[in-house]
Amino acid sequence: MADAVAPLLRTEEIGKTFKVQRRHRLVTRNVDFVALDKISFQVRPGETVGLVGESGSGKSTTARVVARLLEPSTGRLFFQEEDITHATGSTLRRIRSQVQFVFQDPFSSLNPRHTVQQIITAPLVYQGRPVPGGARKFAGDLLEQVGLDPDHVDRYPHQFSGGQAQRIGIARAIAVRPSLVICDEAVSALDVSVQAQVIELLRGLQREYGFAYLFIAHDLAVVRQVAHWVCVMSEGRIVEQGHRDAIFDHPQHPYTRTLLEAVPRIPSDWVLPGRSGHHPAPAQKHEGEG
Ligand code: ADP
Ligand code: MG
């Protein structure tokens, strides 16, 4: 079934090298740092690919390369079967309008001096496209789609809670009806209950509009809730990838197993506290919320 659909995005052994300065004694030298090494994966339309791995493993660099904010050093990148590895000019602008980002911290990624209406319509204005139905109505409709009050279009980001601000970030991302939304740790800074609501929103938007997501998170419990396909990254490489259930239930790579061991599990005989007093709840490890 899965292979019948042409991939929206496909990478073929992408590599990314950065020039970095290394100091030894009094001598500073430029050396190559390999941030990505032969990254191959694909995202199909309407599907969520989870990208997991510890900090510094190359997740954000992968995201920036596939959105062509960075140019790959080696390998090839295809968007809707078109080779965009070294695309420039109007091709690059066309691709970038198809790919939108939601970042971890909504308050630093939303302009504090702009109203919600200006924020949500900015991607269209930037692309020189008319705002359908007028800016106010357009922004209000989008606020509604992300579960916020459409009358709040004149407010500023600081007038919202973290979860609400992240919804505004999502509204901005989907305003141009992209085919791919990259969520780079988009729910990582939110409280667990707010996190669940934002995840539900993202899933609902995917069902309704068919967005594909590249969903980056270091929290595997979160990825398990959203991803159809999971890529596990370590030190610039994808060490294992597969269907969500295969990765979580039968991890092959030792690194994946280590990551999974850090996720608290709910045993199958778990009884919710308060339902039956005689069965003590097992000691539960708390997830790091930072
Ligand atoms: P992650 O998102 O998984 O935490 P990143 O993709 O941000 O990891 O970073 C991967 C590695 O590449 C890190 O060691 C980081 O320091 C390095 N890196 C990222 N961007 C640059 C850059 N512009 N110049 C030099 N090194 C970079
Ligand atoms: Mg990152």
mmCIF file of C-alpha atoms in Angstrom, residues 92-229:
data_model
loop_
_atom_site.group_PDB
_atom_site.id
_atom_site.type_symbol
_atom_site.label_atom_id
_atom_site.label_comp_id
_atom_site.label_asym_id
_atom_site.label_seq_id
_atom_site.Cartn_x
_atom_site.Cartn_y
_atom_site.Cartn_z
ATOM 1 C CA LEU A 92 13.742 27.825 -4.189
ATOM 2 C CA ARG A 93 11.002 30.321 -3.341
ATOM 3 C CA ARG A 94 8.362 27.952 -4.698
ATOM 4 C CA ILE A 95 9.696 25.068 -2.598
ATOM 5 C CA ARG A 96 10.012 27.186 0.528
ATOM 6 C CA SER A 97 6.372 28.231 0.267
ATOM 7 C CA GLN A 98 5.454 24.526 0.358
ATOM 8 C CA VAL A 99 7.431 23.936 3.543
ATOM 9 C CA GLN A 100 6.635 25.789 6.771
ATOM 10 C CA PHE A 101 8.117 25.603 10.268
ATOM 11 C CA VAL A 102 6.752 25.539 13.792
ATOM 12 C CA PHE A 103 9.530 26.088 16.337
ATOM 13 C CA GLN A 104 9.986 25.222 19.988
ATOM 14 C CA ASP A 105 9.581 28.652 21.563
ATOM 15 C CA PRO A 106 6.570 30.518 20.154
ATOM 16 C CA PHE A 107 7.480 33.752 21.911
ATOM 17 C CA SER A 108 10.867 34.018 20.238
ATOM 18 C CA SER A 109 9.540 32.924 16.831
ATOM 19 C CA LEU A 110 6.565 35.342 16.774
ATOM 20 C CA ASN A 111 7.360 39.035 16.306
ATOM 21 C CA PRO A 112 6.373 40.693 19.636
ATOM 22 C CA ARG A 113 5.548 44.006 17.932
ATOM 23 C CA HIS A 114 3.152 42.477 15.405
ATOM 24 C CA THR A 115 -0.518 41.720 15.980
ATOM 25 C CA VAL A 116 -1.758 38.183 15.455
ATOM 26 C CA GLN A 117 -3.327 39.345 12.194
ATOM 27 C CA GLN A 118 0.022 40.649 10.909
ATOM 28 C CA ILE A 119 1.788 37.489 12.048
ATOM 29 C CA ILE A 120 -0.653 35.114 10.370
ATOM 30 C CA THR A 121 -0.815 37.023 7.086
ATOM 31 C CA ALA A 122 2.957 37.652 6.918
ATOM 32 C CA PRO A 123 3.842 34.498 4.932
ATOM 33 C CA LEU A 124 1.274 35.405 2.236
ATOM 34 C CA VAL A 125 2.388 39.036 2.131
ATOM 35 C CA TYR A 126 6.010 37.882 1.923
ATOM 36 C CA GLN A 127 5.123 35.667 -1.027
ATOM 37 C CA GLY A 128 3.350 38.606 -2.690
ATOM 38 C CA ARG A 129 0.036 36.749 -2.653
ATOM 39 C CA PRO A 130 -3.321 38.436 -2.009
ATOM 40 C CA VAL A 131 -4.969 37.611 1.321
ATOM 41 C CA PRO A 132 -8.220 35.827 0.420
ATOM 42 C CA GLY A 133 -11.317 37.519 1.864
ATOM 43 C CA GLY A 134 -9.306 40.303 3.516
ATOM 44 C CA ALA A 135 -6.663 40.096 6.241
ATOM 45 C CA ARG A 136 -9.003 40.334 9.227
ATOM 46 C CA LYS A 137 -11.404 37.616 8.116
ATOM 47 C CA PHE A 138 -8.512 35.425 6.912
ATOM 48 C CA ALA A 139 -6.616 35.668 10.215
ATOM 49 C CA GLY A 140 -9.823 35.174 12.243
ATOM 50 C CA ASP A 141 -10.698 32.021 10.299
ATOM 51 C CA LEU A 142 -7.220 30.633 10.932
ATOM 52 C CA LEU A 143 -7.454 31.403 14.642
ATOM 53 C CA GLU A 144 -10.684 29.424 14.682
ATOM 54 C CA GLN A 145 -9.023 26.518 12.884
ATOM 55 C CA VAL A 146 -6.395 26.320 15.626
ATOM 56 C CA GLY A 147 -8.964 26.600 18.404
ATOM 57 C CA LEU A 148 -8.550 30.269 19.355
ATOM 58 C CA ASP A 149 -11.047 33.132 19.513
ATOM 59 C CA PRO A 150 -11.281 34.798 16.054
ATOM 60 C CA ASP A 151 -11.879 38.159 17.751
ATOM 61 C CA HIS A 152 -8.322 38.115 19.121
ATOM 62 C CA VAL A 153 -6.677 39.063 15.809
ATOM 63 C CA ASP A 154 -5.633 42.480 17.170
ATOM 64 C CA ARG A 155 -3.814 41.091 20.181
ATOM 65 C CA TYR A 156 -0.061 40.709 20.574
ATOM 66 C CA PRO A 157 1.805 37.448 21.313
ATOM 67 C CA HIS A 158 2.527 38.310 24.957
ATOM 68 C CA GLN A 159 -1.234 38.434 25.629
ATOM 69 C CA PHE A 160 -1.442 34.669 25.109
ATOM 70 C CA SER A 161 -0.311 31.663 27.132
ATOM 71 C CA GLY A 162 2.495 29.441 25.819
ATOM 72 C CA GLY A 163 0.078 26.879 24.425
ATOM 73 C CA GLN A 164 -2.060 29.566 22.770
ATOM 74 C CA ALA A 165 1.032 31.243 21.295
ATOM 75 C CA GLN A 166 2.085 27.898 19.854
ATOM 76 C CA ARG A 167 -1.356 27.654 18.231
ATOM 77 C CA ILE A 168 -0.683 31.040 16.611
ATOM 78 C CA GLY A 169 2.625 29.667 15.313
ATOM 79 C CA ILE A 170 0.687 26.732 13.843
ATOM 80 C CA ALA A 171 -1.880 29.092 12.284
ATOM 81 C CA ARG A 172 0.945 31.039 10.631
ATOM 82 C CA ALA A 173 2.505 27.823 9.328
ATOM 83 C CA ILE A 174 -0.710 26.515 7.763
ATOM 84 C CA ALA A 175 -1.876 29.897 6.403
ATOM 85 C CA VAL A 176 -0.190 29.244 3.054
ATOM 86 C CA ARG A 177 -1.544 25.663 2.917
ATOM 87 C CA PRO A 178 1.926 24.082 2.739
ATOM 88 C CA SER A 179 2.307 20.423 1.848
ATOM 89 C CA LEU A 180 4.922 19.891 4.575
ATOM 90 C CA VAL A 181 5.011 21.352 8.085
ATOM 91 C CA ILE A 182 8.240 20.890 10.017
ATOM 92 C CA CYS A 183 7.624 20.862 13.764
ATOM 93 C CA ASP A 184 11.050 21.318 15.354
ATOM 94 C CA GLU A 185 10.506 20.457 19.040
ATOM 95 C CA ALA A 186 7.178 22.294 18.648
ATOM 96 C CA VAL A 187 5.581 20.781 21.737
ATOM 97 C CA SER A 188 8.744 20.168 23.782
ATOM 98 C CA ALA A 189 8.459 23.282 25.966
ATOM 99 C CA LEU A 190 4.760 22.849 26.792
ATOM 100 C CA ASP A 191 3.270 21.322 29.940
ATOM 101 C CA VAL A 192 2.144 17.726 29.441
ATOM 102 C CA SER A 193 -1.594 18.547 29.349
ATOM 103 C CA VAL A 194 -1.117 21.463 26.932
ATOM 104 C CA GLN A 195 1.216 19.288 24.895
ATOM 105 C CA ALA A 196 -1.545 16.686 24.478
ATOM 106 C CA GLN A 197 -3.970 19.359 23.259
ATOM 107 C CA VAL A 198 -1.519 20.761 20.711
ATOM 108 C CA ILE A 199 -0.738 17.249 19.471
ATOM 109 C CA GLU A 200 -4.461 16.620 19.047
ATOM 110 C CA LEU A 201 -4.746 19.885 17.097
ATOM 111 C CA LEU A 202 -1.889 18.885 14.767
ATOM 112 C CA ARG A 203 -3.468 15.486 14.166
ATOM 113 C CA GLY A 204 -6.854 17.069 13.448
ATOM 114 C CA LEU A 205 -5.325 19.524 10.972
ATOM 115 C CA GLN A 206 -3.566 16.668 9.231
ATOM 116 C CA ARG A 207 -6.821 14.716 8.906
ATOM 117 C CA GLU A 208 -8.611 17.777 7.552
ATOM 118 C CA TYR A 209 -6.015 19.305 5.241
ATOM 119 C CA GLY A 210 -3.631 16.426 4.546
ATOM 120 C CA PHE A 211 -0.425 18.112 5.684
ATOM 121 C CA ALA A 212 2.674 15.969 5.943
ATOM 122 C CA TYR A 213 4.696 16.552 9.113
ATOM 123 C CA LEU A 214 8.353 16.185 9.828
ATOM 124 C CA PHE A 215 8.007 15.955 13.576
ATOM 125 C CA ILE A 216 11.205 16.479 15.524
ATOM 126 C CA ALA A 217 11.298 15.637 19.212
ATOM 127 C CA HIS A 218 13.695 14.207 21.746
ATOM 128 C CA ASP A 219 10.687 12.840 23.689
ATOM 129 C CA LEU A 220 9.817 9.444 22.258
ATOM 130 C CA ALA A 221 6.490 9.225 24.056
ATOM 131 C CA VAL A 222 5.352 12.254 22.058
ATOM 132 C CA VAL A 223 6.632 10.859 18.764
ATOM 133 C CA ARG A 224 4.775 7.614 19.367
ATOM 134 C CA GLN A 225 1.508 9.575 19.460
ATOM 135 C CA VAL A 226 1.954 11.326 16.125
ATOM 136 C CA ALA A 227 4.398 9.573 13.818
ATOM 137 C CA HIS A 228 3.603 6.939 11.200
ATOM 138 C CA TRP A 229 7.269 6.443 10.461
#
